[in-house]
């Protein structure tokens, strides 16, 4: 099996972010506020690392098309759209939740944090499934960069 480097690394970072969120959740339940803060900032950094790798690859290399059987393409596309919606929602909510915590707006932070965490767990799980479908279970389809798609070549 020949796994692509950047998608494998970016998937690692999204999983790492979810693991760190779980650890942060555990720490806050134990009332270890300082450790919670550090771990959740690390989770945010891991998610940001994923996003930078993903966007860089999308812009400069491109996205990989689904290479599985045609009869699964619609199901995959619907699943991918669901994942993208989760990731976008989770990312925005994550930024807001971290900001609320850093600004000491703890009542809102406490309400939003668990919801954000659950969305992020589902984002990570669905992201791993997308990775498996694109690179492990099926061979990836063609890849075209945004620049090539727009400018030709």
PDB file of C-alpha atoms in Angstrom:
ATOM      1  CA  UNK A   1       0.000   0.000   0.000  1.00  0.00           C
ATOM      2  CA  UNK A   2       1.414   3.366  -1.039  1.00  0.00           C
ATOM      3  CA  UNK A   3      -0.241   6.040   1.120  1.00  0.00           C
ATOM      4  CA  UNK A   4       0.061   9.691   0.042  1.00  0.00           C
ATOM      5  CA  UNK A   5       2.216  11.735   2.408  1.00  0.00           C
ATOM      6  CA  UNK A   6       0.247  14.972   2.905  1.00  0.00           C
ATOM      7  CA  UNK A   7      -3.223  13.415   3.317  1.00  0.00           C
ATOM      8  CA  UNK A   8      -1.761  10.895   5.773  1.00  0.00           C
ATOM      9  CA  UNK A   9      -0.057  13.625   7.809  1.00  0.00           C
ATOM     10  CA  UNK A  10      -3.117  15.887   7.788  1.00  0.00           C
ATOM     11  CA  UNK A  11      -5.361  12.995   8.865  1.00  0.00           C
ATOM     12  CA  UNK A  12      -2.944  12.276  11.724  1.00  0.00           C
ATOM     13  CA  UNK A  13      -3.322  15.883  12.918  1.00  0.00           C
ATOM     14  CA  UNK A  14      -7.110  15.815  12.830  1.00  0.00           C
ATOM     15  CA  UNK A  15      -7.116  12.579  14.860  1.00  0.00           C
ATOM     16  CA  UNK A  16      -4.562  14.082  17.250  1.00  0.00           C
ATOM     17  CA  UNK A  17      -6.795  17.117  17.733  1.00  0.00           C
ATOM     18  CA  UNK A  18      -9.763  14.897  18.614  1.00  0.00           C
ATOM     19  CA  UNK A  19      -7.671  12.850  21.069  1.00  0.00           C
ATOM     20  CA  UNK A  20      -6.475  16.074  22.693  1.00  0.00           C
ATOM     21  CA  UNK A  21     -10.062  17.354  22.932  1.00  0.00           C
ATOM     22  CA  UNK A  22     -11.013  14.109  24.709  1.00  0.00           C
ATOM     23  CA  UNK A  23      -8.085  14.541  27.122  1.00  0.00           C
ATOM     24  CA  UNK A  24      -9.080  18.170  27.672  1.00  0.00           C
ATOM     25  CA  UNK A  25     -12.638  17.112  28.416  1.00  0.00           C
ATOM     26  CA  UNK A  26     -11.337  14.586  30.958  1.00  0.00           C
ATOM     27  CA  UNK A  27      -9.100  17.221  32.571  1.00  0.00           C
ATOM     28  CA  UNK A  28     -11.869  19.780  32.994  1.00  0.00           C
ATOM     29  CA  UNK A  29     -14.143  17.140  34.521  1.00  0.00           C
ATOM     30  CA  UNK A  30     -11.341  16.650  37.090  1.00  0.00           C
ATOM     31  CA  UNK A  31     -11.261  20.452  37.601  1.00  0.00           C
ATOM     32  CA  UNK A  32      -7.680  20.693  36.315  1.00  0.00           C
ATOM     33  CA  UNK A  33      -8.242  24.047  34.606  1.00  0.00           C
ATOM     34  CA  UNK A  34      -4.649  24.906  33.666  1.00  0.00           C
ATOM     35  CA  UNK A  35      -3.962  21.495  32.133  1.00  0.00           C
ATOM     36  CA  UNK A  36      -7.340  21.685  30.334  1.00  0.00           C
ATOM     37  CA  UNK A  37      -6.416  25.070  28.872  1.00  0.00           C
ATOM     38  CA  UNK A  38      -3.009  23.845  27.636  1.00  0.00           C
ATOM     39  CA  UNK A  39      -4.394  20.644  26.124  1.00  0.00           C
ATOM     40  CA  UNK A  40      -7.276  22.415  24.401  1.00  0.00           C
ATOM     41  CA  UNK A  41      -4.896  25.002  22.921  1.00  0.00           C
ATOM     42  CA  UNK A  42      -2.759  22.092  21.697  1.00  0.00           C
ATOM     43  CA  UNK A  43      -5.908  20.552  20.189  1.00  0.00           C
ATOM     44  CA  UNK A  44      -6.577  23.844  18.428  1.00  0.00           C
ATOM     45  CA  UNK A  45      -2.982  23.940  17.174  1.00  0.00           C
ATOM     46  CA  UNK A  46      -3.301  20.371  15.842  1.00  0.00           C
ATOM     47  CA  UNK A  47      -6.552  21.290  14.073  1.00  0.00           C
ATOM     48  CA  UNK A  48      -4.909  24.412  12.625  1.00  0.00           C
ATOM     49  CA  UNK A  49      -1.954  22.299  11.433  1.00  0.00           C
ATOM     50  CA  UNK A  50      -4.431  19.986   9.698  1.00  0.00           C
ATOM     51  CA  UNK A  51      -6.154  22.963   8.073  1.00  0.00           C
ATOM     52  CA  UNK A  52      -2.887  24.510   6.835  1.00  0.00           C
ATOM     53  CA  UNK A  53      -1.748  21.204   5.310  1.00  0.00           C
ATOM     54  CA  UNK A  54      -5.171  20.529   3.806  1.00  0.00           C
ATOM     55  CA  UNK A  55      -5.547  23.994   2.279  1.00  0.00           C
ATOM     56  CA  UNK A  56      -1.961  24.059   0.992  1.00  0.00           C
ATOM     57  CA  UNK A  57      -2.466  20.698  -0.679  1.00  0.00           C
ATOM     58  CA  UNK A  58      -5.846  21.770  -2.062  1.00  0.00           C
ATOM     59  CA  UNK A  59      -4.423  24.948  -3.573  1.00  0.00           C
ATOM     60  CA  UNK A  60      -1.080  23.666  -4.865  1.00  0.00           C
ATOM     61  CA  UNK A  61      -1.622  19.945  -5.525  1.00  0.00           C
ATOM     62  CA  UNK A  62      -5.392  19.561  -5.637  1.00  0.00           C
ATOM     63  CA  UNK A  63      -8.002  17.264  -4.246  1.00  0.00           C
ATOM     64  CA  UNK A  64      -8.265  13.593  -5.026  1.00  0.00           C
ATOM     65  CA  UNK A  65     -11.435  12.405  -6.711  1.00  0.00           C
ATOM     66  CA  UNK A  66     -13.226   9.313  -5.423  1.00  0.00           C
ATOM     67  CA  UNK A  67     -11.702   6.302  -7.153  1.00  0.00           C
ATOM     68  CA  UNK A  68     -14.157   3.677  -5.960  1.00  0.00           C
ATOM     69  CA  UNK A  69     -16.977   2.063  -7.926  1.00  0.00           C
ATOM     70  CA  UNK A  70     -19.321   4.436  -9.748  1.00  0.00           C
ATOM     71  CA  UNK A  71     -22.339   3.030  -7.912  1.00  0.00           C
ATOM     72  CA  UNK A  72     -20.859   4.350  -4.603  1.00  0.00           C
ATOM     73  CA  UNK A  73     -19.928   7.803  -5.913  1.00  0.00           C
ATOM     74  CA  UNK A  74     -23.228   9.470  -4.942  1.00  0.00           C
ATOM     75  CA  UNK A  75     -23.142   7.973  -1.443  1.00  0.00           C
ATOM     76  CA  UNK A  76     -19.512   9.049  -1.046  1.00  0.00           C
ATOM     77  CA  UNK A  77     -20.325  12.582  -2.250  1.00  0.00           C
ATOM     78  CA  UNK A  78     -23.219  12.943   0.206  1.00  0.00           C
ATOM     79  CA  UNK A  79     -20.992  11.629   3.010  1.00  0.00           C
ATOM     80  CA  UNK A  80     -18.211  14.044   1.984  1.00  0.00           C
ATOM     81  CA  UNK A  81     -20.622  17.004   2.001  1.00  0.00           C
ATOM     82  CA  UNK A  82     -21.821  15.934   5.474  1.00  0.00           C
ATOM     83  CA  UNK A  83     -18.175  15.780   6.629  1.00  0.00           C
ATOM     84  CA  UNK A  84     -17.382  19.212   5.144  1.00  0.00           C
ATOM     85  CA  UNK A  85     -20.427  20.739   6.883  1.00  0.00           C
ATOM     86  CA  UNK A  86     -19.378  19.154  10.188  1.00  0.00           C
ATOM     87  CA  UNK A  87     -15.776  20.305   9.766  1.00  0.00           C
ATOM     88  CA  UNK A  88     -16.788  23.867   8.931  1.00  0.00           C
ATOM     89  CA  UNK A  89     -19.255  24.040  11.819  1.00  0.00           C
ATOM     90  CA  UNK A  90     -16.803  22.391  14.219  1.00  0.00           C
ATOM     91  CA  UNK A  91     -13.952  24.645  13.155  1.00  0.00           C
ATOM     92  CA  UNK A  92     -15.951  27.845  13.613  1.00  0.00           C
ATOM     93  CA  UNK A  93     -17.418  26.624  16.908  1.00  0.00           C
ATOM     94  CA  UNK A  94     -13.941  25.565  18.044  1.00  0.00           C
ATOM     95  CA  UNK A  95     -12.561  29.047  17.427  1.00  0.00           C
ATOM     96  CA  UNK A  96     -15.486  30.630  19.277  1.00  0.00           C
ATOM     97  CA  UNK A  97     -15.210  28.164  22.175  1.00  0.00           C
ATOM     98  CA  UNK A  98     -11.465  28.748  22.558  1.00  0.00           C
ATOM     99  CA  UNK A  99     -11.956  32.510  22.338  1.00  0.00           C
ATOM    100  CA  UNK A 100     -14.682  32.414  25.011  1.00  0.00           C
ATOM    101  CA  UNK A 101     -12.413  30.393  27.308  1.00  0.00           C
ATOM    102  CA  UNK A 102      -9.445  32.714  26.782  1.00  0.00           C
ATOM    103  CA  UNK A 103     -11.638  35.773  27.406  1.00  0.00           C
ATOM    104  CA  UNK A 104     -12.884  34.150  30.625  1.00  0.00           C
ATOM    105  CA  UNK A 105     -16.493  34.145  29.426  1.00  0.00           C
ATOM    106  CA  UNK A 106     -16.886  30.830  31.165  1.00  0.00           C
ATOM    107  CA  UNK A 107     -20.674  30.557  31.309  1.00  0.00           C
ATOM    108  CA  UNK A 108     -20.918  30.599  27.506  1.00  0.00           C
ATOM    109  CA  UNK A 109     -17.712  28.548  27.190  1.00  0.00           C
ATOM    110  CA  UNK A 110     -19.172  25.808  29.430  1.00  0.00           C
ATOM    111  CA  UNK A 111     -22.377  25.677  27.376  1.00  0.00           C
ATOM    112  CA  UNK A 112     -20.703  25.639  23.969  1.00  0.00           C
ATOM    113  CA  UNK A 113     -17.686  23.453  24.809  1.00  0.00           C
ATOM    114  CA  UNK A 114     -19.424  20.065  25.060  1.00  0.00           C
ATOM    115  CA  UNK A 115     -21.417  20.675  21.859  1.00  0.00           C
ATOM    116  CA  UNK A 116     -18.280  21.769  20.016  1.00  0.00           C
ATOM    117  CA  UNK A 117     -16.392  18.717  21.282  1.00  0.00           C
ATOM    118  CA  UNK A 118     -19.027  16.268  20.081  1.00  0.00           C
ATOM    119  CA  UNK A 119     -19.140  17.922  16.659  1.00  0.00           C
ATOM    120  CA  UNK A 120     -15.334  17.765  16.518  1.00  0.00           C
ATOM    121  CA  UNK A 121     -15.305  14.048  17.389  1.00  0.00           C
ATOM    122  CA  UNK A 122     -17.719  13.367  14.521  1.00  0.00           C
ATOM    123  CA  UNK A 123     -15.621  15.586  12.244  1.00  0.00           C
ATOM    124  CA  UNK A 124     -12.517  13.549  13.037  1.00  0.00           C
ATOM    125  CA  UNK A 125     -14.320  10.209  12.614  1.00  0.00           C
ATOM    126  CA  UNK A 126     -15.879  11.183   9.287  1.00  0.00           C
ATOM    127  CA  UNK A 127     -12.544  12.647   8.171  1.00  0.00           C
ATOM    128  CA  UNK A 128     -10.819   9.333   8.810  1.00  0.00           C
ATOM    129  CA  UNK A 129     -13.567   7.545   6.864  1.00  0.00           C
ATOM    130  CA  UNK A 130     -13.055   9.932   3.916  1.00  0.00           C
ATOM    131  CA  UNK A 131      -9.300   9.252   4.069  1.00  0.00           C
ATOM    132  CA  UNK A 132      -9.866   5.484   4.168  1.00  0.00           C
ATOM    133  CA  UNK A 133     -12.278   5.628   1.224  1.00  0.00           C
ATOM    134  CA  UNK A 134      -9.926   7.786  -0.852  1.00  0.00           C
ATOM    135  CA  UNK A 135      -6.578   6.146  -0.143  1.00  0.00           C
ATOM    136  CA  UNK A 136      -6.913   2.795   1.644  1.00  0.00           C
ATOM    137  CA  UNK A 137     -10.109   0.996   0.620  1.00  0.00           C
ATOM    138  CA  UNK A 138     -10.073   2.312  -2.958  1.00  0.00           C
ATOM    139  CA  UNK A 139      -7.289   3.760  -5.043  1.00  0.00           C
ATOM    140  CA  UNK A 140      -7.671   7.508  -5.310  1.00  0.00           C
ATOM    141  CA  UNK A 141      -8.927   9.026  -8.526  1.00  0.00           C
ATOM    142  CA  UNK A 142      -7.343  11.909 -10.425  1.00  0.00           C
ATOM    143  CA  UNK A 143      -5.972  14.985  -8.646  1.00  0.00           C
ATOM    144  CA  UNK A 144      -6.056  18.505 -10.044  1.00  0.00           C
ATOM    145  CA  UNK A 145      -4.875  21.697  -8.349  1.00  0.00           C
ATOM    146  CA  UNK A 146      -7.087  24.738  -8.051  1.00  0.00           C
ATOM    147  CA  UNK A 147      -4.600  26.663 -10.185  1.00  0.00           C
ATOM    148  CA  UNK A 148      -4.674  24.053 -12.953  1.00  0.00           C
ATOM    149  CA  UNK A 149      -8.443  23.843 -12.771  1.00  0.00           C
ATOM    150  CA  UNK A 150      -8.755  27.626 -13.141  1.00  0.00           C
ATOM    151  CA  UNK A 151      -5.867  28.427 -15.473  1.00  0.00           C
ATOM    152  CA  UNK A 152      -5.705  25.170 -17.392  1.00  0.00           C
ATOM    153  CA  UNK A 153      -2.661  23.001 -17.882  1.00  0.00           C
TER     154      UNK A 153
END
